[in-house]
Each structure stands twice: as structure tokens, then as C-alpha cells.
């Protein structure tokens, strides 16, 4: 029968392939963005791979290291329901590529069917001839010893020998030389940005170098600030983060407590960048010279601390760019430059950059140059101020360009803004993101939020950095909860999130005075004045902070986010969760009383499987904060926490050192 | 400051756009596949649209009808958290295209900020000049009356008039001529396959024309089968589906109850296609001529019934293609053609088509020609036998090619196979899919499965067709549950799923005899022999079937799947769910006792919001099966169902005819 006369259009092109590869994970926004991992962290890849009919399929993960033209192939194992899985461990920083391929496994299909016929006592003479041809074809594609082995097997099959049917080694050789055409390939090449290890786990300490002067009222220098470093290192932090260190503008400079008129001695906000002495690549003379900064950085590194700089893309009216590149600012019809505003609020001390400028490409180049200048000076972590007020595409381009030169340069997004905006910045390349942790305070809020953060899609693209306070944010809870709430928030930040930080002296000393009721601004904020901190005050949290960071260092379970699991409690004021190290050997269980005022008790319902404990086994729990040890058994455990003593347990879960039989022997 | 010496590579290209469009829904597999709707069914589109900073954004849905080069633009409304939404209603069949665009709304940003300054009593002289320029620029782009209105407004603003700030009509004109460059567009153009209405809701009746002979042992003809149609129509079905009507092979023909050797009078399986008289485009002589078939189809259509044909791509050894196109079959080294097998099982009466043939393009053309031949003969619904044993790409191409000629041609996939395979066939173009309903029997199984089917992503791509039985499947449950289980399964199929079907006479008459214990095959299956059915037997379900189909016709709520919602019950044997019509006016609540043996009672916990009932309002429920009426109030209701009387309530929910006050007046 011929085709009918009707002219047939074919909206879908013909494709001869019979294998389907789909639903590849991990994948962020259909591959639009890379996932995130660190060197040595496993990437578990899964995909649905299947064909029509009953033929066997095989699948492989293809992986390419940055700069390496070769593709590594890793066989994928069949799992349940047409899902295949394999993993790889990136051993270097940079953008790795991966995808999944699948093909018909003709030999496996033939071998399986023929074996079943043999088992059923059927005549397989013709089947063996088919197999001989399959193996012979593979021999033609093969080289060296494989070719010989395949030729031998083909001859044996042709001669009616069923031996090759049970020869797994032969099966592997045939697989190596199998005809895979037409191979099916996932429609997208996926990427993983592989960072150095600190991206996965870090504890940050923020402080103002200028507040480290040797006497009241004297502006601290880098040399003074270096004196603070041994203490910060001793507390177990990994990163010291400094507010901007550039010359501070004088025009419309803000005074203490953010008053509009600065007094003659007022030091101004470090975020008011740019003065006669220079802009984003210069150093505030009162802090010292570039050499002083380098010495500070080296001192930090000598103590195992990395220095993070602030990157705030904004200018005072005194910034050199205002003269040199006036086209980068918005001009009003009256000839003035548009200052920052959020009507009716006005910020006349700040000129925002106009990213809509026609000279945008030169602007982008210059901003990239700023970052690269500091990279050349040894800075490899940037805390980016308000990235959400600059174009997303700019950041995606900038971060990729910097990381193409040095993949070890890392960026923390300070985007306290709407969720979609926050998530987009993470997806496009920011290493870490500040989070809503700061305002998530009830057990249910924390449970819901951290569940979202530690499950796909966010877990693959968004690395939370939990901060209980910042120089901009003294929450109502910290203002009114007393010391207990500082302890509680520290434990939560440091154990819920592998990356966390504190605005240091203020947090250590439980500073809780707001500039006025209803405000989250600190009274006498260091943003606008020098502060002297009595770091040896008896109420300092230094010892607790040190202990918490020691626990983080000793327990790999706490050094990643992905394994977080919440356990049910029967008291809404108790939050219970566990984390497990990738090898399963280290398990930490945390219980926090989130009520800073009252003793709370209740039963927790343990997911023993997540804790790696058999239902009928006794197991030891050791409170790393308080030192107590308990032997627990079963899914229920009773806890009681007094916020005025310590509002949390951080338990290491011990495997039973003896079998249950031993216990019985002693009973 | 210049750029450093380092040569900078830019792995991510520069992009000046500032607006982001992402997370567009509905979208199947990142736009790889179209969604499904019917003519007149709303398509609700949502997307995240946002920008950096604080500027206003605007978003629009772009829609293109099939064959229409023009793009319609529908403004999208802002919803919560940067999400925008709009909808369109496709008015014709075919592949519609849609996508989402977004842009900076400079005028809205300016207007909002300036109004806030005015309200704060600030000087806005310069702002009004900025506005004058914005509106003036729009005037230059505008034509006709709009240009004049914009020029006037621009002049007024330039003269210091704040009036335009509150002029919404002016705002709409400016929006019409706004500068949208660079506009952001979702990276993918999405498609919706729009089918005729029957795709959304249909009741199918399957029967074997050859079993309608006027006397025992006489092969029925189309003329005989036409006599059955008034009864099928009277029961309220929409589609009569016939097993294959082609010449049946004689070589290796199977006998009664699928025995290997057929007797001389055995009629063979209709799925054994191909004989001396012809193949897939011919008609079995015992059924009549092509003219007889056309007369049958026309008789059906005269009764409001549509005829669905079976499309089974397989051949007997007697099929003309075996001679004419031997290259379409797999040849074994001994020269024989490979018959179907699932080792060690052998099906020597069937030659599967070898889709790996080098002559695959001619094969595809021929198979398309088969379908188009039947389309030309007036068939527009095909029930495709085992599509999962033919290549996915073939079906995607075939269905698209057929629908390019006639978008009203519909395909039902009989793929009782693994979930990923079943879902892929739906996504690539099958109108409907047989489902696991057949074996989902407990309340929790049904709840879980139909929740999956009626939520994204499946709800947009997979149209379930629920069948309690087929000629291949007499479930254990039907074998042993008695009449009650037939009633229960009918109600479930017809109310859980807008599309359902029965293998008619066997179901009507509660046929429950399997060929042997443990088998799902019918005893004396019509697949291999003629059967006479006593359709007037007293135990026939005809009246109940008629009633159920009447309820479906009267209640638009039951004629779609998307609104399905389960309500909690405190008895695991009771399944409770509701459906609501798109306008919200029709609400049906169903309660089924899934235990065919015992009376079950319990409390159902109603989601009143889904039922459209205020928490404090009394509402009427009218049992459409049993006729009883009740007045309910609140979220709890008690039900008791005896499977031997009737195992289900199908309630129409009535809005209260009087206000609560009226009730109080009577109290």
C-alpha cells in the first residue's frame, strides 16, 4: 500500500534512536545553572534510562574535568524502576561537566534470553549462531588481546559451545567493544562548580579593624587589628571578615547613630566608599598602607585564618569614579547626580552606580578589575554587599570571569531580600548566601526553612551561611532574650549550618541595646563610630564559642548540610535534628530549647535509621556541650533543657561498643 | 584604574538585560513536551518575574494559535513573592504556543516614587521633569491619539503639573508605548496540544463485533454489531472500541483458551493480524466489507457514539508485509523470521516488526499510511496495542504527523508497563493512557495513585483512562469479590477518572471466571472464540451503568480530573473524594466502601473549603445513586455503606438554599 496523496508534514523530526535518557539529577533549572560541590565531595548522579520492548539497556555517566578535553566514562548501575546511578568525585577546583548516555545492550539481551532457553531445555543452535555474529562484530571493532579473545569466543559459539554464555569476563570485553549506535544522550551537558573545601564548611568572625585602637578614641590600624587575630583563631574561626577598608567619603557623611550631620571627629561609615585618597582599590589611610594590609593578611594566614573583604559597589560623591566616569551615574535634568533613595527616604551620601549606562561594558571591566586587584593582593573571599541591587547577569559574568582565573575565589551574597532573588543569586554563582536564619526563631520555622535549604533543588545550588547577628541586624529576639538567646542562636547557627558567622565582639559580649525601640540597628553602632569592647568581661561567650567551634572541627557530621534530618518532638519549644558524616561513622544529634525564658522538657522521637542505630540496640549519647553521657535504647528519649543553664544538647552518638549479646551476658 | 595584565576569559557571556523570567508553569520536562488541554479549557500560566533593585517590573503572557503568525499578548498580574499569572483559553484544536516575557516598568517606578515624595511633602520639581521626559519618549514611539495624549501629559509634567501622577488612563497609555528593551523572555517556547472535548471526558465500551451473531456459533458481522449500538448508547457511553477488525492469520493460529493448536472452526485472535485477504488496511471478510464498516461507524455516530479502532503493529506469518517487505522483520541465521518471544516463552503466531531495520523510514511511512487510511475512512480514535514495544520516537513522530493533518485524531496508549515508560508515552503525544487503576484496590493505593495523576507534572501531560477490566485482565479482585466489587469498581473508575472504560459484556454481566487459578485471563476468552452474552440476564449491571453515566453527563464536576481532592476518613476501607467544576458551581462528593465483603462505617473529615461551603453553613447532600438527601454541617460526617446494598455514595453538594438566619428563625 502506498502513502495517501495527502502531503504529510512532520512537525517532529524522525529520530532512529530507541533509548531514552531523562530526569537526570542533580540538575538545577533544567541545567541552566551549575550545581555546587567541593573538591573531594561525591557527586551522585541518577537518570531514568529505558527503551521500548524488553531489550537490556546500559548507561554511563560522562565526566569531564576543567581544562581536560578527555571524557571519563563511569558505568551506571541499574536501580529501581528504570533508574540508573553512578557517582564521581571531582579532585580539582573549577567547572566540571557531566551528562548521562544510554544504549541498547544487545549482548546482554541475547545472553539473558539464550540462557533462559538453555535452562528451559530449548534448542539454542540458531541462538548461538546469532551470538557468534554479535561477538564477531565486537571482535572487528576491538584491538589487541580483546580482539583475539572475542574471535575465540565467536568461534566457540559458532561451533555450538554454550560456555561463553556464563563467561562474565567475556561479557565485560564484549561490553567494551559493543555497538552503541545510535547512542542516546541527555539533552544537556550539566556542570558542577567545584570549590575548595572551605566553601562547604566555615566559621566567620566579623570585626571592625578601626575599633582595635590601643586607647579610647584612637582609630585602630591593621597593626592593631592584627593583635586581635590570635584570639579569633583560638576561638576556632576560619575566616575573619572586615567591613570595607577603603577611603571614606566626607560629603554628606553620616554621624554617630546615623545622624545626618557628622561632627568633625566622626569617622563615617566604611560603606561610604571613595574619597580624595581613592576608591575601591585604595586603603583608608587611617588603617595603614597596602603593605600594612598585606602584613595583616599574612598574620591571619599564619594563624590559619583567611581574610574576607567586603565588596560594596557604590560610591560617595567624593569617589574618583564620579569625576573620571560621570557616565556611570544617573544624571538628573537639573545636572545633579542621582543619589540613592527609597522614596521618600534619601541617602545623599551614596551615589548608586547606573548599570543602565551606555558605557556598561567599561563599567563591568572596571568592576572586574577591582576584584582582580584584590585577588592579586591575596584576597580570595569576598562578602558582597547588597548584590541584589546590581544586575543578575553582571554577577554571573563577573563571578565566572574571576573563577576562570582563580577558581578558589569565593563570594558570599549579602542579599537579605525576597526568596526568588536570593535563590537566583546563589544559582548564578555566589558560593554562599546569607539566609533568613536570622529571623527564623521558632522550632517549626527553623524546621521548615532548613528542610527547604537541605533538599533539592536548593541543596544543590544554595549554600546557606547562618548569621545570628550582623552590624545591620540586632534582632528583637536578641534584644530581649538575654544571654540564653545568644547561646541558643550560636548553637543553632553552628550546628544547623556548616557555614555560619557572627558579628564578633557584639555577639561575644551579648550586646543587645538597639538604637531605639522597634529598630534592629545597634545603639552606638560601629558602622558610624569607633567602639571599645571589653573582650575579657565575665559575661563573654568566648569559652562557649571556642567549645562549639571545637565540636565542629572534631565532628565531620557538622561540617556539611546535606545530611540534616529533623526528628519529631512532642514539645513545640524543642527542636531536634541530626547530621551524619558521608562515611556514616560520625553522627551528631542536637536538641535545642528555643524558648530562652523557660525550662522545657519533652519526648523526642528518634529516626534510628538516620542515626545508624538498630532498633533493638542500646547506644551511647555523649553531650559534647555539657559532658554528660547516657545510654539510650529505642525511638523515644526524654530531654529537659533549662535555658539559664544551657539551652541545648549536642550529642555525639556512639555505636554500641559491645553486642547486645554482651549486654545480655551481664544482665 | 586599568584592567590588570591577566588575560580575562569570560565563560559566561555579557548580557545587559536586568529582568529575570523563570519557573514558568505549566511546563513538562523543561518544555521538552507539550502540555495537554481541550478546546475551551483554561491554561493558567505563572512565572517568577523580577529584577535587581527596587524597580517595578511588568510581565506578559505571549500566546500563538496554530497556524496563526500573530502573537497575542496578555498582561500578567503580580501575585505573591515575585510570581505573576495570567491565563488563556485556546479556542481551536492543534498545537498552541506560549511563553512569558518581562521588562522594567520605568514609568510605574517613577510614578510610584514621585507620588510617595509628594505625599511626604518633598520637592518634586526635578522628578516631574524626569517624568516629562519618560512620557515624551513614549509619545515619540506612539501613533495617533495616543501620541497627542502623551505629548499633552509630557508638557503638563514639564510645567510642574502633578495631575498625571494620579491619571490611571494615562498610565495605561504610557504602558502601551513603553520602552521594553532589553525585554526578558523565558528561554523556551512552550506548547499545549489542544484536543477536542472528548479527550477530557469519555466513557468507553469495548466489545467484539464477531460475538454479536444472531445465533450460537455464527460469526457476527458489522451489521449484527450495529444492532448492539442502541443499547450501548442508551447506557450513556461515548465511544465504542472494537478489537482489530482485520483478516486473521492461520499459521500457528491459537485455539480456544489460547491453546497452541487451533481447531478447524477456531476463529483466532483478532490481534493476529494479516492473512491472504490482507493486512492492516483490510477488513476481515467474516465481519463484512469496508462499506459494512462505514455503515456501522455511521450508525454509531447517528447514536452519538464514536468508533475507536485498535492499532496493533504486529503481523502473523501470513501478513502481506512479510512477503512484500521482508526487510522489516528480523531474520535469523537459519533463514527463518524471528517470531515474538519472551524467553523461554514463544509466540510463533506473531512476527514483531523490526524497527531497527535499515529500511526504517519506509516502514514509518507505511505505518503512518495505515493510520491515515483509517482516518480517511472516518476513524478518529485509535486504541494502540502495546505501544511500549515500539520506539518512543516513532510514536512521537507518527502522532504529530497525524495531528498535523487532523488535530482531532486521538490515541489511547495501552501500555501496561513500568511507570517511566507509561509516562513517556503520554508526554510524547498519546491523548490518553491506560493506568494502574486496574490493580489499585485499597483506599490508600487509590488515594496515592490518583493524587500523583492529578497533580503536576503528570496532570499536565498524562490523561488517565481507568478500566476495571479488559479482555486481557480479569483481576483477582473481580474474580473473588462478587457483584459488589463490580459495582464498586465501576463507581470508582467513572468518578475518579473523567475518562474510563469497560470491556463491556463481560463487565455488565459480572463475568468472573478465570481460565485457571492465579491467571488474569478469562475462561473461554472472546480473544480466541465467539461468545454469546445473555445481556438481559437479571444480574446485569446495565441499569447501574446507565445511572452512573447519566450522573457523569449531568455533573460537569465529574467531567475533568484536575479538581480531584481526597478527604480524610477514619476507616481505611472508606475512600472519600470530591471534584468541582471549573466555575465552582457543581461539586460532587464520593464515598466508596472498598471492602466488597463487609459493611463499613466511619467519619469523614471534609475539606469544606474545597466543597465551597462556609464552615458555619448547613449544606444539602443528595445521593445521586441512592436518592437520599441529608443536611450536613461542619467538617465531620458519618457514613455507613453495605457493599451488598450499594458500596458507594455519589453526593451532589447543594449550596444552602436559605441563610443560617433562616434556619435559626425556624429553630
PDB file of C-alpha atoms in Angstrom, chain A residues 443-529:
ATOM      1  CA  UNK A 443      11.173  25.369  66.116  1.00  0.00           C
ATOM      2  CA  UNK A 444       8.651  24.997  63.291  1.00  0.00           C
ATOM      3  CA  UNK A 445      10.092  27.956  61.361  1.00  0.00           C
ATOM      4  CA  UNK A 446      13.588  26.537  61.635  1.00  0.00           C
ATOM      5  CA  UNK A 447      12.462  23.042  60.714  1.00  0.00           C
ATOM      6  CA  UNK A 448      10.608  24.196  57.648  1.00  0.00           C
ATOM      7  CA  UNK A 449      13.335  26.552  56.478  1.00  0.00           C
ATOM      8  CA  UNK A 450      16.266  24.212  56.904  1.00  0.00           C
ATOM      9  CA  UNK A 451      14.352  21.366  55.322  1.00  0.00           C
ATOM     10  CA  UNK A 452      13.897  23.565  52.258  1.00  0.00           C
ATOM     11  CA  UNK A 453      17.583  24.523  52.292  1.00  0.00           C
ATOM     12  CA  UNK A 454      18.856  20.961  52.566  1.00  0.00           C
ATOM     13  CA  UNK A 455      16.697  19.274  49.931  1.00  0.00           C
ATOM     14  CA  UNK A 456      16.722  19.670  46.125  1.00  0.00           C
ATOM     15  CA  UNK A 457      16.681  21.974  44.308  1.00  0.00           C
ATOM     16  CA  UNK A 458      18.189  24.384  46.865  1.00  0.00           C
ATOM     17  CA  UNK A 459      20.682  21.974  48.411  1.00  0.00           C
ATOM     18  CA  UNK A 460      22.491  21.699  45.091  1.00  0.00           C
ATOM     19  CA  UNK A 461      22.731  25.410  44.358  1.00  0.00           C
ATOM     20  CA  UNK A 462      22.407  27.404  47.569  1.00  0.00           C
ATOM     21  CA  UNK A 463      24.946  27.181  50.396  1.00  0.00           C
ATOM     22  CA  UNK A 464      23.421  28.786  53.476  1.00  0.00           C
ATOM     23  CA  UNK A 465      25.528  30.886  55.788  1.00  0.00           C
ATOM     24  CA  UNK A 466      23.724  31.343  59.100  1.00  0.00           C
ATOM     25  CA  UNK A 467      24.302  34.579  60.995  1.00  0.00           C
ATOM     26  CA  UNK A 468      22.556  35.310  64.306  1.00  0.00           C
ATOM     27  CA  UNK A 469      23.576  38.955  64.027  1.00  0.00           C
ATOM     28  CA  UNK A 470      25.329  41.395  61.685  1.00  0.00           C
ATOM     29  CA  UNK A 471      26.278  45.061  62.176  1.00  0.00           C
ATOM     30  CA  UNK A 472      22.955  45.837  60.462  1.00  0.00           C
ATOM     31  CA  UNK A 473      20.795  43.363  62.354  1.00  0.00           C
ATOM     32  CA  UNK A 474      20.223  43.107  66.064  1.00  0.00           C
ATOM     33  CA  UNK A 475      17.005  41.113  66.081  1.00  0.00           C
ATOM     34  CA  UNK A 476      14.211  41.786  68.555  1.00  0.00           C
ATOM     35  CA  UNK A 477      14.858  38.321  69.924  1.00  0.00           C
ATOM     36  CA  UNK A 478      18.492  39.161  70.741  1.00  0.00           C
ATOM     37  CA  UNK A 479      17.409  42.476  72.263  1.00  0.00           C
ATOM     38  CA  UNK A 480      15.034  40.865  74.721  1.00  0.00           C
ATOM     39  CA  UNK A 481      16.063  37.236  75.198  1.00  0.00           C
ATOM     40  CA  UNK A 482      19.044  37.714  77.464  1.00  0.00           C
ATOM     41  CA  UNK A 483      22.214  35.658  77.417  1.00  0.00           C
ATOM     42  CA  UNK A 484      20.282  32.411  76.873  1.00  0.00           C
ATOM     43  CA  UNK A 485      19.152  33.500  73.444  1.00  0.00           C
ATOM     44  CA  UNK A 486      22.717  34.297  72.367  1.00  0.00           C
ATOM     45  CA  UNK A 487      23.806  30.812  73.440  1.00  0.00           C
ATOM     46  CA  UNK A 488      20.850  29.206  71.720  1.00  0.00           C
ATOM     47  CA  UNK A 489      21.351  31.132  68.473  1.00  0.00           C
ATOM     48  CA  UNK A 490      25.043  30.322  68.407  1.00  0.00           C
ATOM     49  CA  UNK A 491      24.400  26.604  68.793  1.00  0.00           C
ATOM     50  CA  UNK A 492      21.661  26.693  66.151  1.00  0.00           C
ATOM     51  CA  UNK A 493      23.760  28.609  63.622  1.00  0.00           C
ATOM     52  CA  UNK A 494      26.845  26.466  64.160  1.00  0.00           C
ATOM     53  CA  UNK A 495      25.107  23.095  64.064  1.00  0.00           C
ATOM     54  CA  UNK A 496      22.216  23.643  61.644  1.00  0.00           C
ATOM     55  CA  UNK A 497      24.514  25.196  59.063  1.00  0.00           C
ATOM     56  CA  UNK A 498      28.014  24.094  58.109  1.00  0.00           C
ATOM     57  CA  UNK A 499      28.750  27.717  57.235  1.00  0.00           C
ATOM     58  CA  UNK A 500      27.970  30.322  59.877  1.00  0.00           C
ATOM     59  CA  UNK A 501      29.260  33.583  61.168  1.00  0.00           C
ATOM     60  CA  UNK A 502      28.892  36.202  63.869  1.00  0.00           C
ATOM     61  CA  UNK A 503      29.446  39.893  64.018  1.00  0.00           C
ATOM     62  CA  UNK A 504      32.036  39.132  66.619  1.00  0.00           C
ATOM     63  CA  UNK A 505      32.607  41.467  69.547  1.00  0.00           C
ATOM     64  CA  UNK A 506      28.943  42.472  69.753  1.00  0.00           C
ATOM     65  CA  UNK A 507      27.842  38.842  69.774  1.00  0.00           C
ATOM     66  CA  UNK A 508      30.548  37.595  72.160  1.00  0.00           C
ATOM     67  CA  UNK A 509      29.557  40.246  74.648  1.00  0.00           C
ATOM     68  CA  UNK A 510      25.815  39.757  74.181  1.00  0.00           C
ATOM     69  CA  UNK A 511      25.392  43.370  73.062  1.00  0.00           C
ATOM     70  CA  UNK A 512      21.640  43.876  72.932  1.00  0.00           C
ATOM     71  CA  UNK A 513      20.961  47.625  73.032  1.00  0.00           C
ATOM     72  CA  UNK A 514      19.087  48.898  69.998  1.00  0.00           C
ATOM     73  CA  UNK A 515      19.262  52.487  68.865  1.00  0.00           C
ATOM     74  CA  UNK A 516      15.530  52.831  69.592  1.00  0.00           C
ATOM     75  CA  UNK A 517      12.565  50.560  70.288  1.00  0.00           C
ATOM     76  CA  UNK A 518      11.374  48.712  67.187  1.00  0.00           C
ATOM     77  CA  UNK A 519      14.698  49.145  65.400  1.00  0.00           C
ATOM     78  CA  UNK A 520      17.149  46.371  64.540  1.00  0.00           C
ATOM     79  CA  UNK A 521      20.047  48.880  64.490  1.00  0.00           C
ATOM     80  CA  UNK A 522      22.592  48.738  67.290  1.00  0.00           C
ATOM     81  CA  UNK A 523      22.860  51.678  69.656  1.00  0.00           C
ATOM     82  CA  UNK A 524      26.209  53.414  69.085  1.00  0.00           C
ATOM     83  CA  UNK A 525      26.710  51.199  66.047  1.00  0.00           C
ATOM     84  CA  UNK A 526      30.303  50.594  64.965  1.00  0.00           C
ATOM     85  CA  UNK A 527      29.098  51.425  61.474  1.00  0.00           C
ATOM     86  CA  UNK A 528      29.347  55.099  62.421  1.00  0.00           C
ATOM     87  CA  UNK A 529      31.834  55.312  65.290  1.00  0.00           C
TER      88      UNK A 529
END
